[in-house]
């Protein structure tokens, strides 16, 4: 049931196609949003506007347009966006000594590249309660423990961007073993098992299909 029979590029393309296509301006704003949020503090639209040198009204309009993927508190500050959140979840992402969190296990694999920083990951197996740890940088996944850990992904056809957590993220976890993943996946229609390395590839392809222009610009 692992991904050796799966076409990861095709699956990643389906996932990307379920998201709105972003022009270069929106890509820059999306990447800057993640990198500012990755500093570990909720922020207001005008803070991002100063960071990227655009009018605050343009940032507010972008957040309104991407409302399903941007979460704001009562003061209008962004505390979550694009899978990265400052509120605790079962997926922790340690970047430069700061502990951030993500909506799902896939986010932990693609966000380090978008943040431009390596990360240490801790996720909880929802079947056994065990902690899975690993390290992610731009070259791939390293130091996975336990070594037999795998992950689940979910069919992109079921993704509803108005409820991305409830229609996709809640199905995407890491597991201490394939046996634990199989037990969990059999109760979750549309879910399939992949290696964590394939999950990294899936996320890398998504990054470059969705934010490739902004990543290239940020790399100089």
Short mmCIF file of C-alpha atoms in Angstrom, two decimals:
data_model
loop_
_atom_site.label_atom_id
_atom_site.label_comp_id
_atom_site.label_asym_id
_atom_site.label_seq_id
_atom_site.Cartn_x
_atom_site.Cartn_y
_atom_site.Cartn_z
CA UNK A 1 0.00 0.00 0.00
CA UNK A 2 3.02 2.32 -0.05
CA UNK A 3 3.77 4.75 -2.84
CA UNK A 4 5.90 2.48 -5.02
CA UNK A 5 2.85 2.09 -7.26
CA UNK A 6 1.87 5.76 -7.05
CA UNK A 7 2.64 8.46 -9.61
CA UNK A 8 3.76 11.18 -7.21
CA UNK A 9 4.20 13.93 -9.87
CA UNK A 10 0.67 13.28 -11.16
CA UNK A 11 -0.78 13.29 -7.65
CA UNK A 12 1.07 16.52 -6.80
CA UNK A 13 -0.21 18.11 -10.01
CA UNK A 14 -3.78 17.23 -9.03
CA UNK A 15 -3.22 18.81 -5.62
CA UNK A 16 -1.79 21.98 -7.19
CA UNK A 17 -4.68 22.17 -9.67
CA UNK A 18 -7.12 22.24 -6.75
CA UNK A 19 -5.61 25.59 -5.68
CA UNK A 20 -6.02 28.96 -7.42
CA UNK A 21 -3.22 29.89 -9.79
CA UNK A 22 -1.24 32.84 -8.46
CA UNK A 23 0.36 35.47 -10.66
CA UNK A 24 3.89 36.63 -9.73
CA UNK A 25 2.59 39.47 -7.52
CA UNK A 26 0.38 37.15 -5.50
CA UNK A 27 3.17 34.59 -5.31
CA UNK A 28 5.46 37.20 -3.77
CA UNK A 29 2.80 38.14 -1.23
CA UNK A 30 2.10 34.49 -0.37
CA UNK A 31 5.78 33.69 0.16
CA UNK A 32 6.35 36.88 2.17
CA UNK A 33 3.31 36.04 4.31
CA UNK A 34 4.78 32.65 5.23
CA UNK A 35 8.23 34.03 5.94
CA UNK A 36 6.92 36.81 8.18
CA UNK A 37 4.64 34.37 10.00
CA UNK A 38 7.61 32.04 10.36
CA UNK A 39 9.23 34.63 12.62
CA UNK A 40 6.78 33.41 15.24
CA UNK A 41 4.51 36.39 15.94
CA UNK A 42 1.03 37.27 14.59
CA UNK A 43 1.20 40.29 12.31
CA UNK A 44 -1.04 42.95 10.81
CA UNK A 45 -1.41 43.57 7.06
CA UNK A 46 0.51 46.85 7.29
CA UNK A 47 3.53 45.00 8.70
CA UNK A 48 3.68 42.77 5.63
CA UNK A 49 3.07 45.80 3.41
CA UNK A 50 6.15 47.51 4.84
CA UNK A 51 8.16 44.31 4.43
CA UNK A 52 7.37 43.93 0.73
CA UNK A 53 6.97 47.60 -0.17
CA UNK A 54 3.36 47.60 -1.31
CA UNK A 55 0.30 49.56 -0.12
CA UNK A 56 -1.43 48.09 2.94
CA UNK A 57 -4.70 48.05 0.98
CA UNK A 58 -3.16 45.63 -1.49
CA UNK A 59 -2.14 43.25 1.27
CA UNK A 60 -5.58 43.42 2.89
CA UNK A 61 -7.21 42.71 -0.47
CA UNK A 62 -4.91 39.72 -0.96
CA UNK A 63 -5.79 38.33 2.46
CA UNK A 64 -9.49 38.80 1.73
CA UNK A 65 -9.07 37.02 -1.60
CA UNK A 66 -7.20 34.14 0.06
CA UNK A 67 -9.47 34.13 3.11
CA UNK A 68 -9.84 30.34 3.22
CA UNK A 69 -6.07 29.92 3.52
CA UNK A 70 -5.36 32.86 5.82
CA UNK A 71 -6.58 32.90 9.43
CA UNK A 72 -6.80 36.16 11.40
CA UNK A 73 -7.63 36.89 15.01
CA UNK A 74 -10.14 39.45 16.28
CA UNK A 75 -7.54 42.18 16.00
CA UNK A 76 -7.02 41.36 12.32
CA UNK A 77 -3.59 39.84 12.88
CA UNK A 78 -2.56 36.83 10.79
CA UNK A 79 -1.77 33.78 12.92
CA UNK A 80 -2.01 31.06 10.26
CA UNK A 81 -1.57 30.87 6.50
CA UNK A 82 -1.01 28.21 3.89
CA UNK A 83 -0.56 25.38 6.37
CA UNK A 84 1.65 27.26 8.85
CA UNK A 85 0.11 28.22 12.20
CA UNK A 86 1.17 29.73 15.49
CA UNK A 87 -1.45 27.72 17.35
CA UNK A 88 -0.47 24.26 18.63
CA UNK A 89 -1.31 21.17 16.56
CA UNK A 90 0.05 17.62 16.53
CA UNK A 91 2.65 18.71 13.94
CA UNK A 92 5.50 20.85 15.32
CA UNK A 93 8.06 22.61 13.15
CA UNK A 94 11.19 23.93 14.89
CA UNK A 95 12.93 26.63 12.84
CA UNK A 96 15.88 28.63 14.20
CA UNK A 97 14.88 27.78 17.76
CA UNK A 98 11.24 28.80 17.28
CA UNK A 99 8.49 26.21 17.56
CA UNK A 100 5.82 26.68 14.92
CA UNK A 101 3.01 24.30 13.97
CA UNK A 102 1.32 23.12 10.82
CA UNK A 103 -2.12 21.97 9.74
CA UNK A 104 -0.91 18.56 8.54
CA UNK A 105 2.12 16.34 8.05
CA UNK A 106 2.54 17.37 4.40
CA UNK A 107 2.96 20.99 5.49
CA UNK A 108 5.98 20.04 7.61
CA UNK A 109 7.65 18.68 4.47
CA UNK A 110 7.11 21.57 2.06
CA UNK A 111 7.20 24.59 4.39
CA UNK A 112 10.94 24.50 5.19
CA UNK A 113 11.72 25.18 1.52
CA UNK A 114 9.25 28.09 1.47
CA UNK A 115 10.65 29.49 4.71
CA UNK A 116 14.15 29.12 3.32
CA UNK A 117 15.29 27.40 6.50
CA UNK A 118 15.92 23.79 7.61
CA UNK A 119 13.55 22.47 10.27
CA UNK A 120 13.22 19.74 12.84
CA UNK A 121 9.83 18.06 12.84
CA UNK A 122 7.86 16.29 15.56
CA UNK A 123 4.50 14.75 14.71
CA UNK A 124 2.19 12.46 16.61
CA UNK A 125 1.00 9.15 15.15
CA UNK A 126 -2.83 9.37 15.47
CA UNK A 127 -3.11 5.57 15.65
CA UNK A 128 -0.53 4.77 18.34
CA UNK A 129 0.25 8.12 19.96
CA UNK A 130 3.96 7.69 19.21
CA UNK A 131 6.13 10.68 18.31
CA UNK A 132 7.85 10.68 14.92
CA UNK A 133 10.83 12.98 14.48
CA UNK A 134 12.77 13.98 11.39
CA UNK A 135 14.77 16.78 9.87
CA UNK A 136 13.88 18.56 6.63
CA UNK A 137 16.02 20.82 4.47
CA UNK A 138 15.97 21.78 0.81
CA UNK A 139 17.68 18.52 -0.18
CA UNK A 140 15.14 16.21 1.42
CA UNK A 141 14.22 14.32 4.58
CA UNK A 142 16.81 13.12 7.09
CA UNK A 143 17.10 11.33 10.43
CA UNK A 144 13.59 9.86 10.41
CA UNK A 145 12.82 8.09 13.69
CA UNK A 146 11.52 5.49 13.91
CA UNK A 147 13.08 4.47 10.62
CA UNK A 148 9.96 2.63 9.45
CA UNK A 149 7.74 5.72 9.64
CA UNK A 150 5.42 6.44 6.72
CA UNK A 151 2.68 8.96 6.02
CA UNK A 152 -0.78 9.25 4.57
CA UNK A 153 -1.98 11.57 1.81
CA UNK A 154 -5.50 12.18 0.58
CA UNK A 155 -7.08 12.37 -2.86
CA UNK A 156 -7.10 15.95 -4.08
CA UNK A 157 -10.55 15.44 -5.57
CA UNK A 158 -11.99 15.75 -2.08
CA UNK A 159 -10.22 19.01 -1.28
CA UNK A 160 -12.51 21.96 -0.52
CA UNK A 161 -10.49 25.15 -0.07
CA UNK A 162 -13.25 26.59 2.11
CA UNK A 163 -12.45 23.82 4.60
CA UNK A 164 -8.97 22.62 3.75
CA UNK A 165 -8.37 21.30 7.26
CA UNK A 166 -11.58 19.27 7.36
CA UNK A 167 -11.39 17.94 3.79
CA UNK A 168 -7.66 17.29 3.39
CA UNK A 169 -5.38 18.11 6.31
CA UNK A 170 -7.20 15.91 8.83
CA UNK A 171 -6.31 12.88 6.70
CA UNK A 172 -2.59 13.66 6.31
CA UNK A 173 -0.45 12.30 9.15
CA UNK A 174 2.80 10.46 9.84
CA UNK A 175 2.80 7.01 11.40
CA UNK A 176 5.45 5.09 13.29
CA UNK A 177 4.95 2.06 11.02
CA UNK A 178 3.17 1.01 7.87
CA UNK A 179 0.99 -1.30 9.96
CA UNK A 180 -0.29 1.65 12.00
CA UNK A 181 -0.90 3.65 8.81
CA UNK A 182 -2.85 0.80 7.22
CA UNK A 183 -5.04 0.44 10.30
CA UNK A 184 -5.83 4.15 10.24
CA UNK A 185 -6.22 4.49 6.46
CA UNK A 186 -8.78 1.69 6.22
CA UNK A 187 -11.11 3.88 8.26
CA UNK A 188 -10.49 6.97 6.09
CA UNK A 189 -11.82 6.65 2.52
CA UNK A 190 -9.74 8.44 -0.10
CA UNK A 191 -6.57 8.15 1.98
CA UNK A 192 -3.45 6.35 0.74
CA UNK A 193 -0.04 5.55 2.19
CA UNK A 194 3.21 7.06 0.96
CA UNK A 195 6.80 7.11 2.09
CA UNK A 196 7.91 10.30 3.81
CA UNK A 197 10.47 10.81 1.03
CA UNK A 198 7.68 10.70 -1.52
CA UNK A 199 5.72 13.16 0.61
CA UNK A 200 8.70 15.51 0.42
CA UNK A 201 8.79 15.15 -3.38
CA UNK A 202 5.03 15.81 -3.54
CA UNK A 203 5.45 18.98 -1.49
CA UNK A 204 8.49 20.14 -3.46
CA UNK A 205 6.58 19.81 -6.73
CA UNK A 206 3.66 21.73 -5.22
CA UNK A 207 5.99 24.52 -4.08
CA UNK A 208 7.44 25.05 -7.53
CA UNK A 209 4.16 24.71 -9.39
CA UNK A 210 2.41 27.14 -7.04
CA UNK A 211 5.16 29.57 -5.99
CA UNK A 212 8.00 28.90 -8.41
CA UNK A 213 8.38 32.49 -9.62
CA UNK A 214 8.57 33.85 -6.08
CA UNK A 215 11.05 31.18 -4.98
CA UNK A 216 13.29 31.91 -7.95
CA UNK A 217 13.15 35.64 -7.21
CA UNK A 218 13.92 35.09 -3.52
CA UNK A 219 16.90 32.92 -4.44
CA UNK A 220 18.31 35.82 -6.43
#
